[in-house]
mmCIF file of C-alpha atoms in Angstrom:
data_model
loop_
_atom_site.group_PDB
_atom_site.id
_atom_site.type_symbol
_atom_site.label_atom_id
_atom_site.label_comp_id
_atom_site.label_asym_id
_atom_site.label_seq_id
_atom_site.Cartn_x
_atom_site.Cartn_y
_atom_site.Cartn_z
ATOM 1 C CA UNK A 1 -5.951 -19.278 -5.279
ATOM 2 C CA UNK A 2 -5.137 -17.783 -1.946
ATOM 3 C CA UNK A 3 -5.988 -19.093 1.142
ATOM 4 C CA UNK A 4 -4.706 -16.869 4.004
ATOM 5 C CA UNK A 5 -6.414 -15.185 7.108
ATOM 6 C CA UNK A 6 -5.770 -11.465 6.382
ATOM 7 C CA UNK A 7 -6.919 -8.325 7.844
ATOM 8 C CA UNK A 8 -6.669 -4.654 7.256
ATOM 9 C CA UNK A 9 -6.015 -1.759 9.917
ATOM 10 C CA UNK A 10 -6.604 1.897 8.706
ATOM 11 C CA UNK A 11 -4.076 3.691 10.122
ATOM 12 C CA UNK A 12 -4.662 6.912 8.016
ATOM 13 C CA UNK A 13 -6.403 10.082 9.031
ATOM 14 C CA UNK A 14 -8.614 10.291 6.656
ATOM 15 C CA UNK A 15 -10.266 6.625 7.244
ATOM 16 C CA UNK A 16 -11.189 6.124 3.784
ATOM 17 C CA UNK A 17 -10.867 2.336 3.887
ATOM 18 C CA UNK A 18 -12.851 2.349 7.131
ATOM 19 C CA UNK A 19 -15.243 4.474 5.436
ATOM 20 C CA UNK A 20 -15.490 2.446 2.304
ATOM 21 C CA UNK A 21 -16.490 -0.691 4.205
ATOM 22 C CA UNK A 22 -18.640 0.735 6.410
ATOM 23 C CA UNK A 23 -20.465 2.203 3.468
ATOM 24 C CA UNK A 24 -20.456 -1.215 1.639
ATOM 25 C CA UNK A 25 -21.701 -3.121 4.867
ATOM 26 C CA UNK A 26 -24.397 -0.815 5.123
ATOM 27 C CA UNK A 27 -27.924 -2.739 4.123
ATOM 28 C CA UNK A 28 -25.595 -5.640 2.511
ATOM 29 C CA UNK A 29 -25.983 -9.353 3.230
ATOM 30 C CA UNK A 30 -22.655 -10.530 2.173
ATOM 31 C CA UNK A 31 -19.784 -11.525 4.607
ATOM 32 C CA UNK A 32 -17.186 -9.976 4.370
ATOM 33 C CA UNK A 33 -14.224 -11.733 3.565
ATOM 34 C CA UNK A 34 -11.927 -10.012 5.744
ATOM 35 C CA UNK A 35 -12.238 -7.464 8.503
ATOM 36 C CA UNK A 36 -11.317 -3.874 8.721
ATOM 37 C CA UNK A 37 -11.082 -1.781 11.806
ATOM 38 C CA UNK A 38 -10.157 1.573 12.307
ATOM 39 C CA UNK A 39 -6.987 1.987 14.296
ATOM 40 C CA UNK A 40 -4.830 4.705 15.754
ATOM 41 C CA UNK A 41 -1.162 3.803 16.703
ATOM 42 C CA UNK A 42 -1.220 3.327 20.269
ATOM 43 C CA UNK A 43 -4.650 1.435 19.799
ATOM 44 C CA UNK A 44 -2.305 -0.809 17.194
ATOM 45 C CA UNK A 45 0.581 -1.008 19.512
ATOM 46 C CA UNK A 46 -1.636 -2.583 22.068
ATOM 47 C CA UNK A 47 -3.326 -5.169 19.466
ATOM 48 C CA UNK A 48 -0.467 -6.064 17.168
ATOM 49 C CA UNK A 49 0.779 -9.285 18.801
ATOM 50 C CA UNK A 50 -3.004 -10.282 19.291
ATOM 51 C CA UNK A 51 -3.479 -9.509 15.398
ATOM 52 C CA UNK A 52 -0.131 -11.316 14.314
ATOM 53 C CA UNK A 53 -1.334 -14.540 15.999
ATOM 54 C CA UNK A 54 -4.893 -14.339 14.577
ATOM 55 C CA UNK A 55 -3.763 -13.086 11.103
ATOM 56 C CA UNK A 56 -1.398 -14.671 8.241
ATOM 57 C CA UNK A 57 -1.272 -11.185 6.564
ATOM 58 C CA UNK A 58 -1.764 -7.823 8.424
ATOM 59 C CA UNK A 59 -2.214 -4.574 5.517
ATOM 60 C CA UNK A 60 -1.911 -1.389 7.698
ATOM 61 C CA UNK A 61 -2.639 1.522 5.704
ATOM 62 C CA UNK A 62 -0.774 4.630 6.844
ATOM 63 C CA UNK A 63 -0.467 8.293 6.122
ATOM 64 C CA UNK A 64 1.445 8.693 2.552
ATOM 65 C CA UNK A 65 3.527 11.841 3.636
ATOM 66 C CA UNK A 66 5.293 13.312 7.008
ATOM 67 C CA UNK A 67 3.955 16.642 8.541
ATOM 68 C CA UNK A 68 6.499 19.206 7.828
ATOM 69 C CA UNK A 69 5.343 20.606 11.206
ATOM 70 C CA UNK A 70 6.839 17.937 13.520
ATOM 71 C CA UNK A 71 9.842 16.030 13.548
ATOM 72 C CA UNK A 72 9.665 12.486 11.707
ATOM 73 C CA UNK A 73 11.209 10.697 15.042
ATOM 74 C CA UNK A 74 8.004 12.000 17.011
ATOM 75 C CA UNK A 75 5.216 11.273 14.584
ATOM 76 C CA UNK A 76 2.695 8.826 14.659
ATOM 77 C CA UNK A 77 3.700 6.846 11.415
ATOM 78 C CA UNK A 78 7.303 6.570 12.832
ATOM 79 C CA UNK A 79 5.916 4.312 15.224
ATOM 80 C CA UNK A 80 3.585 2.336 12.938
ATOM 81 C CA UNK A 81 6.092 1.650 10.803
ATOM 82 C CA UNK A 82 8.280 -0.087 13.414
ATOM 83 C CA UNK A 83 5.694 -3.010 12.997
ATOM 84 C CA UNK A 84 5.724 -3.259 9.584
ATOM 85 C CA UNK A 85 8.394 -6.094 7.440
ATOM 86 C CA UNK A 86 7.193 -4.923 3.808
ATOM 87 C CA UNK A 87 6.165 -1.553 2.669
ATOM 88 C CA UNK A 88 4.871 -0.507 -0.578
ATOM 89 C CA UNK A 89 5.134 2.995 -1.580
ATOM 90 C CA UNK A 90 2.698 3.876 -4.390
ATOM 91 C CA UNK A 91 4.271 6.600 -6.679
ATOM 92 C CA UNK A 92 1.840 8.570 -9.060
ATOM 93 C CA UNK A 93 1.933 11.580 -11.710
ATOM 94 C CA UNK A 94 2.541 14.835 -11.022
ATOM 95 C CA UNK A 95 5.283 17.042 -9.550
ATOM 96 C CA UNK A 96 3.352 17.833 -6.626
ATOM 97 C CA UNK A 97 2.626 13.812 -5.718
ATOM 98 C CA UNK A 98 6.105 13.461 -6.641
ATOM 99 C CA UNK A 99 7.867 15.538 -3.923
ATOM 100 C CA UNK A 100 5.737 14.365 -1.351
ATOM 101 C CA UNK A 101 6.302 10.996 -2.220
ATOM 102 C CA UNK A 102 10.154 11.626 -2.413
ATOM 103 C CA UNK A 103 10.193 13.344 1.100
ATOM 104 C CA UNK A 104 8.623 10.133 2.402
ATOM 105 C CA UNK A 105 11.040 8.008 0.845
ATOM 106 C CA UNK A 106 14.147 9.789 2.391
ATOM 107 C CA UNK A 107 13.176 9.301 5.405
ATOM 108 C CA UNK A 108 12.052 5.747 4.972
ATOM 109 C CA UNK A 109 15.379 4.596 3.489
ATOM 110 C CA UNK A 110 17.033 6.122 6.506
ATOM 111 C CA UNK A 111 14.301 4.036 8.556
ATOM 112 C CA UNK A 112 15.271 1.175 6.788
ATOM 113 C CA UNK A 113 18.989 1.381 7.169
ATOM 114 C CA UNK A 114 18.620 1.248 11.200
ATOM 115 C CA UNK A 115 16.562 -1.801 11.076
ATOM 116 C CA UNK A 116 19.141 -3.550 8.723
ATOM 117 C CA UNK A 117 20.943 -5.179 10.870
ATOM 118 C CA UNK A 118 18.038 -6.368 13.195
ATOM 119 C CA UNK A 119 15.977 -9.214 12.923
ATOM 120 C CA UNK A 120 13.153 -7.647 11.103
ATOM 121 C CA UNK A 121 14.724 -5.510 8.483
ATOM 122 C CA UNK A 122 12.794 -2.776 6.605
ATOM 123 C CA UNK A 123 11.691 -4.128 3.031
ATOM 124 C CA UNK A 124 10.562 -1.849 0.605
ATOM 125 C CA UNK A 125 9.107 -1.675 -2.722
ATOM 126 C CA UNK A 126 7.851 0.946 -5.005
ATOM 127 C CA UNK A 127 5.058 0.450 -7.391
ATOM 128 C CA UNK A 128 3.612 2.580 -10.057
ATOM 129 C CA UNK A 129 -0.171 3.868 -9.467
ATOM 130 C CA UNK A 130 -2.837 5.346 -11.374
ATOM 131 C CA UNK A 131 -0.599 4.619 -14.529
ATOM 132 C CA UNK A 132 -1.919 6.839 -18.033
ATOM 133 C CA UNK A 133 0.383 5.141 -20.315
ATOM 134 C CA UNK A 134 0.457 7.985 -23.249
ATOM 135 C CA UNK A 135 0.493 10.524 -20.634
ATOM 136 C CA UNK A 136 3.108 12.848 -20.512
ATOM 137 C CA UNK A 137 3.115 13.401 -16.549
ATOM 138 C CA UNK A 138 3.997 9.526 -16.299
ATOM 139 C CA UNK A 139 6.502 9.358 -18.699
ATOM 140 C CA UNK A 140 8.306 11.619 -16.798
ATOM 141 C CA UNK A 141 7.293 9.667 -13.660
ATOM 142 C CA UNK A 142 8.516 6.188 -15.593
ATOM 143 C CA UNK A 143 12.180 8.493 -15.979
ATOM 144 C CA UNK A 144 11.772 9.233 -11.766
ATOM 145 C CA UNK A 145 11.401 5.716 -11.197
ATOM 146 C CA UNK A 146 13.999 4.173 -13.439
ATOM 147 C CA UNK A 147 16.652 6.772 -11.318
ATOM 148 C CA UNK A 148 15.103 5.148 -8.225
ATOM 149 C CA UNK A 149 15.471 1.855 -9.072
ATOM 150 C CA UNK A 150 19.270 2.426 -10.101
ATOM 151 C CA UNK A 151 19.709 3.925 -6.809
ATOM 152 C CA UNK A 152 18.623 0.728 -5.042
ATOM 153 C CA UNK A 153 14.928 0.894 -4.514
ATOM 154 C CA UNK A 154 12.934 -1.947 -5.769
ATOM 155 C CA UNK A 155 9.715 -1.588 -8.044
ATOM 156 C CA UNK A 156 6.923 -3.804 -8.894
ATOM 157 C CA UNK A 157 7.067 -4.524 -12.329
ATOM 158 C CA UNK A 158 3.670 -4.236 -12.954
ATOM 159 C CA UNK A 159 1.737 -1.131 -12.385
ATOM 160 C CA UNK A 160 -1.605 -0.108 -11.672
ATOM 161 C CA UNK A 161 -3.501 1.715 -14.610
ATOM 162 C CA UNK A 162 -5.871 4.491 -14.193
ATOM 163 C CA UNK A 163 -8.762 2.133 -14.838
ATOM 164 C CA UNK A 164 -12.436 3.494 -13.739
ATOM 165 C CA UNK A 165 -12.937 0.213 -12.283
ATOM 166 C CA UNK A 166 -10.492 1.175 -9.581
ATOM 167 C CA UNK A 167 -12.589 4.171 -8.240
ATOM 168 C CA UNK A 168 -15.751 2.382 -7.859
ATOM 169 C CA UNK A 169 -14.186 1.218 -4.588
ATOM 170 C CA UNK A 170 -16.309 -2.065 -3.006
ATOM 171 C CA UNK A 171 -14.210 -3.327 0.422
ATOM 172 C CA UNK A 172 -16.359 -7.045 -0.256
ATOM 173 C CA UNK A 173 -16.107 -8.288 -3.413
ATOM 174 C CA UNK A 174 -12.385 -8.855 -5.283
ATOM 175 C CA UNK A 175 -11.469 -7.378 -9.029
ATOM 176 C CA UNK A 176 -9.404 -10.344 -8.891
ATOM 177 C CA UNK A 177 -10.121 -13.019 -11.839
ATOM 178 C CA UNK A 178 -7.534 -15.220 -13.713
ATOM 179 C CA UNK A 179 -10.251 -15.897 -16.140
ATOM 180 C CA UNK A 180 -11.086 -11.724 -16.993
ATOM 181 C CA UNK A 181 -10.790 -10.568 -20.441
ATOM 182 C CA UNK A 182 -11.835 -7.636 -18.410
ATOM 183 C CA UNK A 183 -8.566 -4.749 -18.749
ATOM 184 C CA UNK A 184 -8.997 -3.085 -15.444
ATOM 185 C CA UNK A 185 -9.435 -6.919 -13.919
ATOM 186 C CA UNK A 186 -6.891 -8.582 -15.416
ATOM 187 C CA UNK A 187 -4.617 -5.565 -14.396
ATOM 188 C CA UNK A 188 -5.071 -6.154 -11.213
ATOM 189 C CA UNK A 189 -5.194 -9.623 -10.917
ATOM 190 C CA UNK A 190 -1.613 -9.912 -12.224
ATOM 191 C CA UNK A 191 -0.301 -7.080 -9.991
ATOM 192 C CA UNK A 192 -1.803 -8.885 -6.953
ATOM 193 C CA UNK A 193 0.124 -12.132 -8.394
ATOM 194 C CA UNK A 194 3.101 -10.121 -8.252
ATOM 195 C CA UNK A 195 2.621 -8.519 -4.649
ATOM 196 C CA UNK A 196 1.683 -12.248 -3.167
ATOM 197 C CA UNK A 197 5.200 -13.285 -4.830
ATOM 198 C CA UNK A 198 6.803 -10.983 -3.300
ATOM 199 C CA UNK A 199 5.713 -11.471 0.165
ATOM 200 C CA UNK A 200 5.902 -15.243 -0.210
ATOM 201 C CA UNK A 201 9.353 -15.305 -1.928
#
């Protein structure tokens, strides 16, 4: 159902995309269907204009959470970020996820407010991850969210569940199916419907 050129830059320390794909490349014959490179920030800075005229859709993955050691204006994601028109912040369970998550935010809303007046404003969006509906970590995390969202931050409506199909990572072949009576595929095929709405609206 989608037919766009995409790629995906990990921008995180710990590489796990990169990592993932290289694993799943490793003795496969497959194509895969899009590429994924490994990518500091100045390496980025360099290739971004390169990538947005090759590319429909550029997914940079970034670090989740500042460094409380440095300054947010001086770290790396600062400047990642100031390529980036969407951004999806995945909140999860847990007070500990919680207040790094919310330390993020603050400084991405201020982020945001700077570029709103500029020809590429800021857009964010929250989403739900790792979701344990009768949990009672995430029904305290469902409260969180509904205070964000009357503050002003936007939230997928859908969320993604803690399926085990999600941790059996694979970087070539898609859980997405419109045809699934599969839970953990049909989960994410209509959150993916949702995300591709939102970029397209």
């Amino acid at each position: 159902p989608f037919n766009y050129k995409v790629c995906v830059i990990d921008n995180d320390r710990q590489q796990s995309i990169y990592e993932a794909r290289s694993f799943d490349i490793e003795g496969s014959t497959q194509t895969p269907p899009y590429p994924v490179w490994s990518m500091q920030t100045d390496e980025l800075i360099q290739s971004i204009q390169q990538l947005d005229e090759a590319y429909d859709i550029i997914f940079i993955d970034t670090p989740g959470k500042l460094d409380v050691q440095i300054p947010a204006v001086q770290q790396e994601v600062t400047k990642t970020l100031a390529y980036c028109d969407y951004l999806f912040i995945p909140f999860k369970g847990g007070s500990f996820n919680m207040d790094a998550t919310l330390q993020y935010l603050q400084f991405l809303l201020k982020l945001q407010e700077k570029r709103s007046a500029t020809a590429r404003p800021l857009n964010l969006w929250g989403f739900i991850n790792m979701y344990r509906q009768r949990s009672r970590v995430h029904r305290h995390l469902v409260q969180e969210v509904r205070h964000l969202k009357d503050n002003g931050l936007p939230f997928m409506v859908n969320r993604l569940g803690n399926y085990t199909l999600f941790e059996e990572v694979d970087t070539i072949n898609s859980y997405y199916d419109e045809d699934t009576n599969d839970t953990g595929k049909l989960n994410f095929t209509v959150w993916l419907s949702e995300l591709h709405k939102i970029l397209t609206q």
